[in-house]
Amino acid sequence: MSAITDPPKGGFHLSMLIYDSRYRSMTIQIVTLMLFMLGVAWLINNAAENLARLGKPLSFGFLWEPAGYDINQKLIEYNSQMSNARAALVGLLNTLLVAALGCITATILGVTIGVLRLSNNWLVARLMTVYVETIRNVPVLLWIALTMAAIIHSLPQPKAFRGDNATASMIGDAVAITNRGVYIPKPVLHDGSLIVIGVFLLSIVAMFVFGKWAKAHQAATGQILPTFWIKLGIFFVPAILTFFVMGNPITLEYPALKGFNFKGGFHIRNSLIALWLALSLYTAAFIAEAVRAGIMAVSKGQSEAAAALGLRSSWTMNLIVLPQALRVIMPPMISQFLNLTKNSSLAIAVGYMDITGTLGGITLNQTGREMECILLLMLCYLIISLIVSSVMNWYNNSVKLKER
Amino acid sequence: MKKTTFLGTVAAAAMVAGVAGAGTLDDIKAKGFLQCGVSTGLVGFAAADANGNWGGFDVAVCRAVAAAVLGDAQAVKFTPTTGKTRFTALASGEVDMLARNTTWTFTRDVDLKFTFVGVNYYDGQGFMAPKSLGVTSAKDLDGATICIQTGTTTELNLADYFRSNNISYEPVPVETNSEAQQQYLSGACDVLTTDASGLAATRATFEKPGDHVVLPEIISKEPLGPLVRHGDDNWADVVRWTLNALIAAEELGVTSANVSEMGMKAGNNPEINRLLGTEGGLGEKLGLSNDWAKNAIAAVGNYGEIFEKNIGENTPIGLSRGLNAQWTNGGLIYTPPFR
């Protein structure tokens, strides 16, 4: 203890903040921070000042006034007499819907394309290269516009389904594909349908429980069960049995041409399809590259070792290569999901009413509250992105290399 | 020390803001051109020709103001704005005035802080449908898919009209008139709705205009006119009285053909004399030269000439004067006196 030298004696001088190397970096950082904060304060102050001069001080009261406009795609109850806040919520849900659909499709497509790009088949590998390079080197807005134009101009109008010499027909009298979107049958719930749904949900839980048990069983005894077929059985059989036992409590409502449009069933609008398709195809190209990089990052020795142990090639992929590749794939994948979510704000190009279209579009325009709407919009995207990234980071932590 | 710096910054910011807000008229004279917000392209009202020269009914108002202020009708730079961007462009000072089929409403005047200087076209919202659809009235449109330009009063009128008539519809929001046209022609929507004048202008560009019918219902009042920001009354006066001068010129029989002759020396009609600056000093009171109105009329013609040249019955758009006739002919076009 006595070996520690005493700190230098003598008083602290202000000049030491600059000339003493112990404090200098701290001083520079504090001064920079202060200048930065002053700059930000000036910008905020300038904005507030100018808004006040225009007679439009920041106020969020408009959110509770009636919106006055209609929205075509709404996942929750909405009409033009409800508030701007409600309209924003409708838009937010539409954003989340297209983001979720897009992320799922982009992942499936991206993983498939990424794996195929490494295929030994020359044609398949080259085709995938062409796909990746064309798609990701053109701005996504153009892909969205192109997809929409393709839908509008190439698919039949609803009136083409009408009359005796109709030029278009429904697929199996159940699905109608038109340039206004796709109409599919909608399930209608009757008495007892809740039991069927409950059984179905329980069987999903059972499927996972069985999976865990099978793994533990294999670890304990070395016996491998045909889990895929058993899981498939658990998934379908109980629900279908209950469905018939309860006397068909769920029926389908088919779309039918009535008046100007098809009525009944679900209407998946052309704007949603165009946006979903374009975002998925675009993001899939990036995910494919991440997947390819991940797989190539796993050293060849790993699969050779697996082969030496006598593992089948599918097992090698699932048990040896992919778990290690995931560690490399996940971080870029997270940013692709975030990109997709943010790119969905291009929805207005096809008239899809996402939150940029409602809060940042019509509400902004009809109320004239630019500053407030844009701030709220930024906050919404920030929160969505933070949630997506925290969920994905949690998953990333669970697959990454555990270092103890 | 920190606090004083902050206060200094605040003061500096306030000064910058103050300087930027000096008289719009002086700013325009200093920079030598007028920055005018117009639509992104609506034939007859505001559209650029093959050489990039803007022309049309709304563009003429911009040119008249430029002629009145700077003596040169070509000293205008046009900023194409969509229904969504127009108010931001005006409020932020990106444009000096907006002449873009904009409806004068309470909210826009009072809450958005704009000054509508007058009405240059009395319009109303209508519907257009293909003849083959067999629709004769807007009340038949239950369940129809309707294309609307987003960010317009149209959107709100439509919601109100269908709600009060208790019929359903599917709105398809589109950003610009050309997108609306594309969706409508490909059948992605059954009906197109906007101001009746806009429908006529759009239909005029179709390959077969005769295949489309404008439904008889006019569901709203849409007084369209030029507007400026709140807070600069002098500039608002300049734009207002330039518009009024065009209207007065038609009423008094002053045209682009005879204005130079009539403006040479004072004639028998004192109001024409005051308008053309041969008597009194109305122009100076606005902060302009006394021949301001003469320049404006010489450049673009009077109100009637502008109407006939751009959207009148002899043009492809083929609008009749109707409500937009002079008050002396049973219309609503009326200017306060030049006195």
CSV table of C-alpha atoms in Angstrom, one decimal, chain A residues 34 38 41-42 45-46 49-50 53-56 65 67-73 79-81 148-149 152-153 155 157-159 162 179-180 259-261 263 267 269-270 348-353 356-357 360-362 364-370, chain B residues 1-2 5-6 9-10 12-14 17-18 21 83-88 91 107-108 111-113 132-133 135 140-145 150-153 155-156 158-160 163 169-173 175 179 182-183 185-190 229:
chain,number,residue,atom,x,y,z
A,34,MET,CA,-22.0,22.7,-24.9
A,38,LEU,CA,-26.5,25.5,-28.1
A,41,ALA,CA,-31.3,24.9,-28.8
A,42,TRP,CA,-31.0,27.6,-31.5
A,45,ASN,CA,-35.9,28.1,-30.7
A,46,ASN,CA,-35.9,29.3,-34.3
A,49,GLU,CA,-40.2,31.4,-32.9
A,50,ASN,CA,-41.2,31.1,-36.6
A,53,ARG,CA,-44.8,34.3,-35.7
A,54,LEU,CA,-47.0,32.5,-38.2
A,55,GLY,CA,-49.6,32.2,-35.4
A,56,LYS,CA,-49.3,28.5,-35.2
A,65,GLU,CA,-61.1,16.8,-33.5
A,67,ALA,CA,-60.9,13.7,-39.0
A,68,GLY,CA,-63.6,14.1,-41.6
A,69,TYR,CA,-62.1,11.8,-44.2
A,70,ASP,CA,-62.6,8.1,-44.9
A,71,ILE,CA,-60.0,5.4,-45.0
A,72,ASN,CA,-60.5,2.3,-47.2
A,73,GLN,CA,-58.4,-0.3,-45.4
A,79,ASN,CA,-65.5,6.4,-39.8
A,80,SER,CA,-65.1,10.0,-40.9
A,81,GLN,CA,-66.6,11.3,-37.6
A,148,MET,CA,-48.8,-1.3,-58.8
A,149,ALA,CA,-48.8,-0.4,-62.5
A,152,ILE,CA,-53.7,-2.1,-62.4
A,153,HIS,CA,-53.0,-2.7,-66.1
A,155,LEU,CA,-55.3,-7.9,-64.1
A,157,GLN,CA,-61.4,-5.3,-64.0
A,158,PRO,CA,-64.4,-6.5,-61.8
A,159,LYS,CA,-66.7,-5.8,-64.7
A,162,ARG,CA,-69.9,-9.9,-65.4
A,179,ASN,CA,-57.0,-5.0,-60.6
A,180,ARG,CA,-58.6,-3.6,-57.5
A,259,GLY,CA,-73.1,-3.7,-58.1
A,260,PHE,CA,-69.8,-2.1,-58.9
A,261,ASN,CA,-67.5,-4.4,-57.0
A,263,LYS,CA,-69.0,-8.0,-52.1
A,267,HIS,CA,-60.8,-7.8,-49.9
A,269,ARG,CA,-56.5,-4.3,-51.8
A,270,ASN,CA,-54.2,-3.8,-54.8
A,348,ILE,CA,-48.6,6.8,-50.4
A,349,ALA,CA,-47.1,6.1,-53.9
A,350,VAL,CA,-49.8,3.5,-54.3
A,351,GLY,CA,-52.4,5.1,-52.1
A,352,TYR,CA,-52.0,2.6,-49.2
A,353,MET,CA,-53.2,4.4,-46.1
A,356,THR,CA,-47.6,8.4,-43.3
A,357,GLY,CA,-50.7,8.5,-45.4
A,360,GLY,CA,-48.5,12.5,-42.1
A,361,GLY,CA,-50.7,13.0,-45.1
A,362,ILE,CA,-54.4,13.8,-44.9
A,364,LEU,CA,-51.4,17.1,-41.8
A,365,ASN,CA,-52.8,18.6,-44.9
A,366,GLN,CA,-56.4,19.2,-43.6
A,367,THR,CA,-55.3,20.6,-40.2
A,368,GLY,CA,-52.1,22.4,-41.4
A,369,ARG,CA,-50.2,21.1,-38.3
A,370,GLU,CA,-47.0,20.2,-40.1
B,1,MET,CA,-21.7,33.0,-19.1
B,2,LYS,CA,-23.6,30.1,-20.4
B,5,THR,CA,-24.6,33.2,-24.6
B,6,PHE,CA,-27.9,31.4,-24.8
B,9,THR,CA,-28.4,33.2,-29.5
B,10,VAL,CA,-32.1,33.6,-28.9
B,12,ALA,CA,-29.9,36.5,-32.9
B,13,ALA,CA,-32.4,33.9,-33.9
B,14,ALA,CA,-35.3,36.3,-33.4
B,17,ALA,CA,-36.6,35.6,-38.2
B,18,GLY,CA,-37.5,39.3,-38.2
B,21,GLY,CA,-40.3,38.7,-42.6
B,83,GLY,CA,-52.5,19.2,-53.0
B,84,LYS,CA,-50.4,18.2,-50.0
B,85,THR,CA,-47.4,20.4,-50.5
B,86,ARG,CA,-49.0,23.7,-51.5
B,87,PHE,CA,-49.8,25.1,-48.0
B,88,THR,CA,-46.4,24.3,-46.6
B,91,ALA,CA,-46.4,29.2,-45.3
B,107,THR,CA,-60.2,26.6,-41.8
B,108,ARG,CA,-57.6,27.6,-44.4
B,111,ASP,CA,-56.6,28.3,-38.8
B,112,LEU,CA,-53.9,27.8,-41.5
B,113,LYS,CA,-53.4,31.6,-41.5
B,132,SER,CA,-70.7,2.2,-70.1
B,133,LEU,CA,-71.2,2.1,-66.3
B,135,VAL,CA,-74.8,5.7,-63.9
B,140,ASP,CA,-76.5,5.5,-57.7
B,141,LEU,CA,-72.9,5.2,-56.6
B,142,ASP,CA,-73.5,2.8,-53.7
B,143,GLY,CA,-70.5,0.6,-53.3
B,144,ALA,CA,-68.5,2.3,-56.0
B,145,THR,CA,-64.7,2.7,-55.9
B,150,THR,CA,-55.5,13.4,-51.3
B,151,GLY,CA,-55.1,16.6,-49.3
B,152,THR,CA,-58.0,18.4,-50.9
B,153,THR,CA,-61.4,19.7,-49.7
B,155,GLU,CA,-61.8,14.3,-49.6
B,156,LEU,CA,-63.9,15.8,-46.8
B,158,LEU,CA,-67.0,13.2,-50.4
B,159,ALA,CA,-67.1,11.7,-46.9
B,160,ASP,CA,-69.8,14.1,-45.8
B,163,ARG,CA,-72.5,9.8,-45.0
B,169,TYR,CA,-68.1,3.8,-51.1
B,170,GLU,CA,-64.5,2.8,-51.3
B,171,PRO,CA,-62.1,5.8,-51.4
B,172,VAL,CA,-58.8,5.3,-53.4
B,173,PRO,CA,-56.5,8.2,-52.5
B,175,GLU,CA,-51.4,12.0,-55.0
B,179,GLU,CA,-52.2,9.3,-61.2
B,182,GLN,CA,-54.3,6.5,-64.9
B,183,GLN,CA,-56.2,4.6,-62.2
B,185,LEU,CA,-58.8,4.9,-67.2
B,186,SER,CA,-57.6,1.4,-66.3
B,187,GLY,CA,-60.7,0.8,-64.3
B,188,ALA,CA,-59.0,0.5,-60.9
B,189,CYS,CA,-61.7,3.0,-59.8
B,190,ASP,CA,-65.2,3.4,-61.1
B,229,ARG,CA,-49.7,34.3,-46.2
